[in-house]
Structures are given as C-alpha cells and as structure tokens.
Coordinates of C-alpha atoms in Angstrom, one line a residue:
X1 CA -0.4 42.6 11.4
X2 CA -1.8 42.5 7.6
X3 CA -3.5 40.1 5.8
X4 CA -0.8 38.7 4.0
X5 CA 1.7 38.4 7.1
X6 CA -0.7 36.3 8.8
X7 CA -1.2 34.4 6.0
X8 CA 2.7 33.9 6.0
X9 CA 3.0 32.6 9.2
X10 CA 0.1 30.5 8.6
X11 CA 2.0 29.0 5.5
X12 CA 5.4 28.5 7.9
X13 CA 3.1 26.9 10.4
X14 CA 1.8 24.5 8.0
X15 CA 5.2 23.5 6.5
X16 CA 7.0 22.9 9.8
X17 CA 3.9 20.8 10.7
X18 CA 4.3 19.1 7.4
X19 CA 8.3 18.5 8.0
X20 CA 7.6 17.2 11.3
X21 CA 5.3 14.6 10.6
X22 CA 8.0 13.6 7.2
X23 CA 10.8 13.4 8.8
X24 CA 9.0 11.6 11.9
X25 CA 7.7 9.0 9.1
X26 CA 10.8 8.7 7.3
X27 CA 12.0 7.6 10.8
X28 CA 9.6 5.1 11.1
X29 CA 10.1 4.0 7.9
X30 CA 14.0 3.6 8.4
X31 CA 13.7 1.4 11.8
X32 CA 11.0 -0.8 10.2
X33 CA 13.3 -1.4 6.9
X34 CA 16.3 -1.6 8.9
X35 CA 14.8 -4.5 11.4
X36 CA 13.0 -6.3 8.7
X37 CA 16.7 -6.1 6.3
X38 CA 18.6 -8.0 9.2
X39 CA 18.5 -10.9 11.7
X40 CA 19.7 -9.3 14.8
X41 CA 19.5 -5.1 15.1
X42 CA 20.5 -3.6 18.2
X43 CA 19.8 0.1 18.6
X44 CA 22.3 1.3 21.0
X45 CA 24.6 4.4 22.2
X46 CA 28.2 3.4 22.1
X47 CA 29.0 5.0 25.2
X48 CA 25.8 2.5 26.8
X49 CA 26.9 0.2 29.9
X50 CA 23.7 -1.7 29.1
X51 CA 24.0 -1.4 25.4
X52 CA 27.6 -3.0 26.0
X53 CA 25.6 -5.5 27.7
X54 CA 23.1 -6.6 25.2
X55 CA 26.2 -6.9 22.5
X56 CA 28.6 -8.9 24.7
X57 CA 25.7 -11.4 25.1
X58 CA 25.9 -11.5 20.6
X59 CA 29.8 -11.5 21.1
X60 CA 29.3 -15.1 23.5
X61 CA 27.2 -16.4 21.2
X62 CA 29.5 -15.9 18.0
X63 CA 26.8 -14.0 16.0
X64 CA 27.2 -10.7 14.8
X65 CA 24.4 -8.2 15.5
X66 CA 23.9 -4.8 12.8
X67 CA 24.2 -2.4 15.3
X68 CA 22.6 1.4 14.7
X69 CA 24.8 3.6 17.1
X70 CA 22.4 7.0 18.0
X71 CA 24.9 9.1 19.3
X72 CA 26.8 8.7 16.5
X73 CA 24.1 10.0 14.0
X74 CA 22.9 13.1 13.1
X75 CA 19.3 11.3 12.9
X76 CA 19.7 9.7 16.7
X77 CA 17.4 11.4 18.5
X78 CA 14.6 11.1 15.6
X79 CA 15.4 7.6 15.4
X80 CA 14.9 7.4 19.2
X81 CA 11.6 8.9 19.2
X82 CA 10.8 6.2 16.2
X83 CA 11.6 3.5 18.4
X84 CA 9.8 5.3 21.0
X85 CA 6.5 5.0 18.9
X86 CA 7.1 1.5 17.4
X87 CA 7.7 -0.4 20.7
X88 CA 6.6 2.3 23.3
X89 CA 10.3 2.7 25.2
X90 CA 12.6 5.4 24.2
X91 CA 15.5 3.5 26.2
X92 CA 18.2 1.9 24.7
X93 CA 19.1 -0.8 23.6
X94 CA 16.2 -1.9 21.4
X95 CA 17.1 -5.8 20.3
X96 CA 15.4 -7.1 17.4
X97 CA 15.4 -10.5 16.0
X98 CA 14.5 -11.9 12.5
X99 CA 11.9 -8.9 12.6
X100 CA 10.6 -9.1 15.9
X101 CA 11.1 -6.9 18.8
X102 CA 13.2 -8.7 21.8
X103 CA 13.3 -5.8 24.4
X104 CA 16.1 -4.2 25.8
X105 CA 19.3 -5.3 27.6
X106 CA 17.9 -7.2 30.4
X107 CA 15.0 -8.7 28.1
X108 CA 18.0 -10.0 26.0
X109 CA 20.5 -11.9 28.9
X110 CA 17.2 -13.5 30.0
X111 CA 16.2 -14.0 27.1
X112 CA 20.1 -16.0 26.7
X113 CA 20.2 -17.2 30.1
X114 CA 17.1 -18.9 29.1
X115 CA 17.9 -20.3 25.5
X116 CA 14.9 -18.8 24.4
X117 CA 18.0 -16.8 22.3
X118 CA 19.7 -19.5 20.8
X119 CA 16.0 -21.0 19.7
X120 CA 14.8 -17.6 18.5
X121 CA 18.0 -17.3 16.1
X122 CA 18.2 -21.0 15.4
X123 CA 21.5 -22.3 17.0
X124 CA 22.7 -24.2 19.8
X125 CA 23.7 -22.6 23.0
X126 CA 26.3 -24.0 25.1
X127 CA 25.7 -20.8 27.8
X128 CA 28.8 -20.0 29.5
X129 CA 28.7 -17.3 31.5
X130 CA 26.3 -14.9 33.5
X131 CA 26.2 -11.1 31.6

C-alpha cells in the first residue's frame, strides 16, 4: 500500500466518522425540537400493539397526540437510536408531554389510570375504561 492510498482511506475514515456523529446529532436535534414544538409526541411504529395502546389512551381522552411513525421514515431507525440516547430505551412508544418524557405504553395507561395524565396535560378526566 502507498503513501497516498493510506492516506485515502485515512481521509474516508475520518468522513464516515464525521457523518456518523452529524447525522446522529441531527437526530438528536430533531427529537428534542420535535418534543419541545408539541404538547403530546408519541414515537411509535404503526404496526405497534403497544403503540396502539399508548394512542387509544389520547383517543379516550379527546386529545390529539403528534405522532412520529418510525417505520414509516426513512430516518426511523436513526431516530430510534436518538431516543435511545435521550431517554436510555430504544422501545417504542416514547410519550412525551409539554416537553417532558412520560415513558412508554404502560408508563402512559398508568399514568391515565392514575389521573396523573389528565393533571399533567391540564384537563379533567372522567376515566372510563381500563386500556
């Protein structure tokens, strides 16, 4: 190998580090703009029995959540892993309310069974049925 292919792939090394830690940022960067632009954020996969879950729990209490379906994006998984390193769990669904991190499915029906919900998002809870 010469000098200057080893140089090369020592340039191609450094760029795909460089990309890696962009794009890793720019992931970051999205969930924490998305979360802090909306009062209720769900990060789900449409197919997602407990992502179904979490949003039926929005449905029975007449609010409407901004929901970021992963497996519908070309930037899912990057998202995922941005979730991963903001709240430490890769699962979904990731619930966030006015800015704050809720937890996932079951965090978010106790979270309902409890009221806690309705106070968290300032409303009134008549709770009706178990999820």
């Amino acid at each position: 190998m010469t000098t200057r292919s080893a140089a090369f792939i020592l340039v191609l090394l450094v760029l795909t580090v460089f990309i890696s830690i962009t794009e890793a940022s720019s992931s970051v960067d999205f969930v924490k703009k998305t979360v802090s632009s909306h009062s209720i954020v769900i990060f789900s996969k449409s197919y997602c029995p407990y992502c179904k879950r979490a949003k039926a729990v929005f449905k029975e209490l007449n609010k409407k959540p901004y929901v970021i379906e992963l497996d519908e994006r070309e930037d899912g998984w990057k998202i995922q892993e941005a979730l991963g390193e903001i709240v430490g769990r890769r699962t979904v669904p990731q619930v966030f309310i006015n800015g704050k991190h809720l937890g996932g499915s079951d965090d978010t029906v106790e979270a309902y069974e409890s009221g806690e919900l309705a106070k968290l998002l300032g409303i009134t809870s008549s709770h009706k049925t178990d999820l």
